[in-house]
mmCIF file of N, CA and C in Angstrom:
data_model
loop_
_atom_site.group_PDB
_atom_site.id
_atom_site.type_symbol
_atom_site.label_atom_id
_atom_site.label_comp_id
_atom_site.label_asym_id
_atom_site.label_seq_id
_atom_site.Cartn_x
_atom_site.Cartn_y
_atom_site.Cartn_z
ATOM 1 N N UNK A 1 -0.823 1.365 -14.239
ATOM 2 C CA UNK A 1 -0.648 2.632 -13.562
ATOM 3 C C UNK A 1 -2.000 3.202 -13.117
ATOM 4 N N UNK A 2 -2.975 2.368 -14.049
ATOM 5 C CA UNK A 2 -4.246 3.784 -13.729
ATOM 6 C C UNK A 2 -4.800 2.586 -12.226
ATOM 7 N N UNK A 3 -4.279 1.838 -12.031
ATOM 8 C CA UNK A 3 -5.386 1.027 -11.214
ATOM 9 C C UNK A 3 -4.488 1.506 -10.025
ATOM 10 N N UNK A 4 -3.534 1.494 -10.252
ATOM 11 C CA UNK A 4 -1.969 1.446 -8.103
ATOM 12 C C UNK A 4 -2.668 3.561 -8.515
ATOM 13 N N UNK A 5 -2.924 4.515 -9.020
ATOM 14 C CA UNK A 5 -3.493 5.985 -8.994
ATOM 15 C C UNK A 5 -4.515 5.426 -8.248
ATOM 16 N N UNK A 6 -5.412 4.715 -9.158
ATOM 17 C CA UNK A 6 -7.363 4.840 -8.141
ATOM 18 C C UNK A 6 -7.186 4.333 -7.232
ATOM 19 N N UNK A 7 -6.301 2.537 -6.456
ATOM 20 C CA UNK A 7 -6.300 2.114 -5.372
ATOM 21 C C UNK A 7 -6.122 3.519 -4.572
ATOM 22 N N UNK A 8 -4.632 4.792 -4.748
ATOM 23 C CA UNK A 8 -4.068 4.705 -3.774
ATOM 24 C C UNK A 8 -5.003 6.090 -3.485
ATOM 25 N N UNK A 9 -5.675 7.119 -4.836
ATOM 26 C CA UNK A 9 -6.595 7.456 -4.404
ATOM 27 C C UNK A 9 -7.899 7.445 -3.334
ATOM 28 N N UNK A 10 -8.411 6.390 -3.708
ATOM 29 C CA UNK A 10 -9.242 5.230 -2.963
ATOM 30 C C UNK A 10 -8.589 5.320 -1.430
ATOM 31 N N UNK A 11 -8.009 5.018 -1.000
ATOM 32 C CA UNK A 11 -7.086 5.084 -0.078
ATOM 33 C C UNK A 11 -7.076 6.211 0.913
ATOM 34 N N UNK A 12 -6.515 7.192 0.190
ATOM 35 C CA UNK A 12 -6.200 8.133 0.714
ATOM 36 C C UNK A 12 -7.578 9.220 1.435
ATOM 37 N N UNK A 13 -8.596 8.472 0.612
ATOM 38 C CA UNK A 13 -10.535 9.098 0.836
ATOM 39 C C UNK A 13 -10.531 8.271 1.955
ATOM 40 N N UNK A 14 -10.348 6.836 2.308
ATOM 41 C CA UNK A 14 -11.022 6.474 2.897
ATOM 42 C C UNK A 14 -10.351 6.812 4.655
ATOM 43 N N UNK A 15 -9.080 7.147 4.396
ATOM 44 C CA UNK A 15 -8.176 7.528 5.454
ATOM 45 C C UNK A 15 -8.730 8.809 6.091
ATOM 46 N N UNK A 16 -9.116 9.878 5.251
ATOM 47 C CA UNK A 16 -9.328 11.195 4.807
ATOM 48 C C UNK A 16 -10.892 11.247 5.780
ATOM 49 N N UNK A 17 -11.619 10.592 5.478
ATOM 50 C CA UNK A 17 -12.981 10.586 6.061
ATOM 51 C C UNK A 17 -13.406 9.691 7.264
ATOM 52 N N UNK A 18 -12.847 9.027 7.684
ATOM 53 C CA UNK A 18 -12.350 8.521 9.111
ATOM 54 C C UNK A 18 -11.469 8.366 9.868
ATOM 55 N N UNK A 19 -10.259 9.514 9.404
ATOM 56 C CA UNK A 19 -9.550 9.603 10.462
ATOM 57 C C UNK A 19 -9.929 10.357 11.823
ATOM 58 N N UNK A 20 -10.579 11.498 12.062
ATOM 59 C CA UNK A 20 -11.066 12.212 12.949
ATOM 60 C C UNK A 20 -12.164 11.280 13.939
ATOM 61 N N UNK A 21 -13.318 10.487 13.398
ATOM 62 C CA UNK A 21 -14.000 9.896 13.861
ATOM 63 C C UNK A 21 -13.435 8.603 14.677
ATOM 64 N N UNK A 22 -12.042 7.803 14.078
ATOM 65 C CA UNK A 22 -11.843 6.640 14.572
ATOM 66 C C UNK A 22 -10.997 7.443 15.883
ATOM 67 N N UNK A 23 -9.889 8.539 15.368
ATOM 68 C CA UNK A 23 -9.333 9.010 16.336
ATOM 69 C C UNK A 23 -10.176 9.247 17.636
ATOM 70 N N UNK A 24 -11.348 9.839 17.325
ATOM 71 C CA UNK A 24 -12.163 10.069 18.905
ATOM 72 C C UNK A 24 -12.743 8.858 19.279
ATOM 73 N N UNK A 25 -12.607 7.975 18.987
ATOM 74 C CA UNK A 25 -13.409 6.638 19.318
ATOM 75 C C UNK A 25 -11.746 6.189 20.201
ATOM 76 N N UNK A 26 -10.716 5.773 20.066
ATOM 77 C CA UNK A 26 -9.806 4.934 19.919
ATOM 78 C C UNK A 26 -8.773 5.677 20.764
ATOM 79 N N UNK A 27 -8.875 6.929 19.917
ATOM 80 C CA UNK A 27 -7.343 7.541 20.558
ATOM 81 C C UNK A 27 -6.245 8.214 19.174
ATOM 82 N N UNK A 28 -5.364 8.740 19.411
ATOM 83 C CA UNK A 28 -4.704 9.089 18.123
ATOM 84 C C UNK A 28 -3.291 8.396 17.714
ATOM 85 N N UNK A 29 -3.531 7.869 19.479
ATOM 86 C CA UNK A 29 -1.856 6.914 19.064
ATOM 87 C C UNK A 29 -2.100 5.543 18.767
ATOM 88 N N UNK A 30 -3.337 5.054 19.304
ATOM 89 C CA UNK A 30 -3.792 3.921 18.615
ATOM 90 C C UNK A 30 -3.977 3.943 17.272
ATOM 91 N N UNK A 31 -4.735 5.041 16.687
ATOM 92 C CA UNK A 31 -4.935 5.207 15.076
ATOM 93 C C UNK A 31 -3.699 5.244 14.371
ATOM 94 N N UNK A 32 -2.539 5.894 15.102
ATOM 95 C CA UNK A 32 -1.177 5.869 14.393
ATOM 96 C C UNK A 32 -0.781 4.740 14.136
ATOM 97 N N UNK A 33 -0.525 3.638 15.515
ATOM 98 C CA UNK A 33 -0.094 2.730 15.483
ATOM 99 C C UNK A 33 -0.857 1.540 14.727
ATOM 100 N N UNK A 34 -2.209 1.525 14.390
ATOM 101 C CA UNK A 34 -2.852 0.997 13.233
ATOM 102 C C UNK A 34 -2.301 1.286 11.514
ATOM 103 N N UNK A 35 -2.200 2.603 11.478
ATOM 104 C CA UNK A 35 -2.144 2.816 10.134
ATOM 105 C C UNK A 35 -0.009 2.373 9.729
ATOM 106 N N UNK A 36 0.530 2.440 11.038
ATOM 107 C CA UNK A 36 1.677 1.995 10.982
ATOM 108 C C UNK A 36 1.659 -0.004 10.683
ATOM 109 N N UNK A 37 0.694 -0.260 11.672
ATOM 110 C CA UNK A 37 1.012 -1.655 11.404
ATOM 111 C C UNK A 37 0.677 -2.000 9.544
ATOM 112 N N UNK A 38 -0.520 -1.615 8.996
ATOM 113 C CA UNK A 38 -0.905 -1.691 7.358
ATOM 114 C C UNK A 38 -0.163 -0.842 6.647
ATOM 115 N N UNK A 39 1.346 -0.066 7.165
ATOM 116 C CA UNK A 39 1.908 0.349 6.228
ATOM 117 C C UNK A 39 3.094 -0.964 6.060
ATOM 118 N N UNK A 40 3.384 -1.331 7.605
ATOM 119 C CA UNK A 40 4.487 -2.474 7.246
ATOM 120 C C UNK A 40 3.737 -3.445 6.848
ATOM 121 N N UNK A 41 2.760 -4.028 6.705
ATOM 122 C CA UNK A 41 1.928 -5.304 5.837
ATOM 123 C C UNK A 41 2.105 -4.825 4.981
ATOM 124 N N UNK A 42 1.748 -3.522 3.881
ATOM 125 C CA UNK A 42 2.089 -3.241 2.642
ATOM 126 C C UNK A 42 3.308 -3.508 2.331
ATOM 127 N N UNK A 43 4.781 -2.773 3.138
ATOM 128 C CA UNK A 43 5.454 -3.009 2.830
ATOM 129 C C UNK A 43 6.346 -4.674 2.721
ATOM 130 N N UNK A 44 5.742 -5.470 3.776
ATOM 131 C CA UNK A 44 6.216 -6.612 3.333
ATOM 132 C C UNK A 44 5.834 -7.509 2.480
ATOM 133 N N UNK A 45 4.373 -7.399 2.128
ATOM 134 C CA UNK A 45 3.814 -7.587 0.541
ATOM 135 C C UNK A 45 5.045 -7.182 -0.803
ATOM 136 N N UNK A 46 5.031 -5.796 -0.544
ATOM 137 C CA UNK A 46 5.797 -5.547 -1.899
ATOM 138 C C UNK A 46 7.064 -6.149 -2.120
ATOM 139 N N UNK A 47 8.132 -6.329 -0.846
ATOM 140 C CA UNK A 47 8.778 -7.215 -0.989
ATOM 141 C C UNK A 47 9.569 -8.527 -1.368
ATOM 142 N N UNK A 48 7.831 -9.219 -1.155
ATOM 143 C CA UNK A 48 7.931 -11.125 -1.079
ATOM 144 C C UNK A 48 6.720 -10.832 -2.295
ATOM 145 N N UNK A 49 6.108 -10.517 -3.229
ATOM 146 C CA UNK A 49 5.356 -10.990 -4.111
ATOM 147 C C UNK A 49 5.578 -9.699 -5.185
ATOM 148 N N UNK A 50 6.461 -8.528 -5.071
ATOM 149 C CA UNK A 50 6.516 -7.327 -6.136
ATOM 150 C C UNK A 50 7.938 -7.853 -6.784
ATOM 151 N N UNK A 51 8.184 -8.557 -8.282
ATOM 152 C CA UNK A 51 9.349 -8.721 -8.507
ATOM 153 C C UNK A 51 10.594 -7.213 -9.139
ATOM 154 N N UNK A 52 11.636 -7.425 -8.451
ATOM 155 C CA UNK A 52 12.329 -6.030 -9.018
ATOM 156 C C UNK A 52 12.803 -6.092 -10.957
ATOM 157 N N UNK A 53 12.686 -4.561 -10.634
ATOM 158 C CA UNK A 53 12.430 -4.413 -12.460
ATOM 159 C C UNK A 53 13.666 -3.430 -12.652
ATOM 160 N N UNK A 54 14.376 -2.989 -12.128
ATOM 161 C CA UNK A 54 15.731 -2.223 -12.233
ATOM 162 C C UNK A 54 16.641 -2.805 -13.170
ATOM 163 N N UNK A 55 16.570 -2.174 -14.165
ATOM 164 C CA UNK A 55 17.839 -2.221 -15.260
ATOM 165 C C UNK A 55 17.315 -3.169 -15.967
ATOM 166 N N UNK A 56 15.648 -3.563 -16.109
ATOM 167 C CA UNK A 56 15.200 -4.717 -16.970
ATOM 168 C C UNK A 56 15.097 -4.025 -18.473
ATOM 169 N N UNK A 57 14.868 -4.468 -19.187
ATOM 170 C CA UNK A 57 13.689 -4.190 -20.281
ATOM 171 C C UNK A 57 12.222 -4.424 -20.136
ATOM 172 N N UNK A 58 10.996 -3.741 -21.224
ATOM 173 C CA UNK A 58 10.074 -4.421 -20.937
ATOM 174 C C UNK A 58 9.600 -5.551 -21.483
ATOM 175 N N UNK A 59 10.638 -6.168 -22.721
ATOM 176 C CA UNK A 59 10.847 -7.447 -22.919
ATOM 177 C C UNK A 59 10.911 -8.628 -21.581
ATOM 178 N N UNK A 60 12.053 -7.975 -21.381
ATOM 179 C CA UNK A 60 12.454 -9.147 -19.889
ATOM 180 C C UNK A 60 11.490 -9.096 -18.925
ATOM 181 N N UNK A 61 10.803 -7.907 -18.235
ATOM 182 C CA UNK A 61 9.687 -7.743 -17.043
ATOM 183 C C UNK A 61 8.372 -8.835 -17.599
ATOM 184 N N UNK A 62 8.542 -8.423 -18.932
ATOM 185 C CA UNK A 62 7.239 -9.378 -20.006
ATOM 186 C C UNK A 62 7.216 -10.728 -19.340
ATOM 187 N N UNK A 63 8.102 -10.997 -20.061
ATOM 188 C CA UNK A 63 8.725 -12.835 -19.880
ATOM 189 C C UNK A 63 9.087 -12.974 -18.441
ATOM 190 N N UNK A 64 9.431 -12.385 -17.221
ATOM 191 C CA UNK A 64 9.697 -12.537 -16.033
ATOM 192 C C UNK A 64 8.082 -12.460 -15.405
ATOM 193 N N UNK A 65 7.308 -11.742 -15.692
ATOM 194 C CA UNK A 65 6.068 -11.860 -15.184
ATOM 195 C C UNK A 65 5.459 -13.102 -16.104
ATOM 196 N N UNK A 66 5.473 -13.230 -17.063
ATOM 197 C CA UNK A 66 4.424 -14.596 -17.954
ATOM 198 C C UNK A 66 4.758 -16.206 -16.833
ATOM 199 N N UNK A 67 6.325 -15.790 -16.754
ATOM 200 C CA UNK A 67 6.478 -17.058 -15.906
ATOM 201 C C UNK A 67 5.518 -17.308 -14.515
ATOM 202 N N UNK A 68 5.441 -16.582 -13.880
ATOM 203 C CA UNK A 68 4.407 -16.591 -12.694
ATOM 204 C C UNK A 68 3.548 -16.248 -13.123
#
């Protein structure tokens, strides 16, 4: 938990302190459509390599992650 807090922290600074600058370089619908394309790469990451944990134990998530 403390590491997916600092990534998304991390994140959110680095968005935070160049959004204004890339926007005047680029444009604002280009910057949209950037931060749109690395939201669907995130999201298809979590997809194909995040295994689901709904209704597990943390016995079972244990042993379901040791295997990979």
């Amino acid at each position: 938990m403390a590491l997916t807090s600092s990534m998304n922290w991390g994140i959110n600074l680095l968005i935070s302190l160049t959004f204004l600058t890339v926007t005047e370089l680029i444009g604002l619908s280009w910057v949209c459509f950037i931060y749109t394309i690395m939201s669907l790469a995130s999201l298809a990451f979590v997809i194909v390599f995040i295994p689901e944990t709904k209704g597990c134990s943390l016995e079972q998530i244990s042993v379901e992650l040791a295997k990979q």
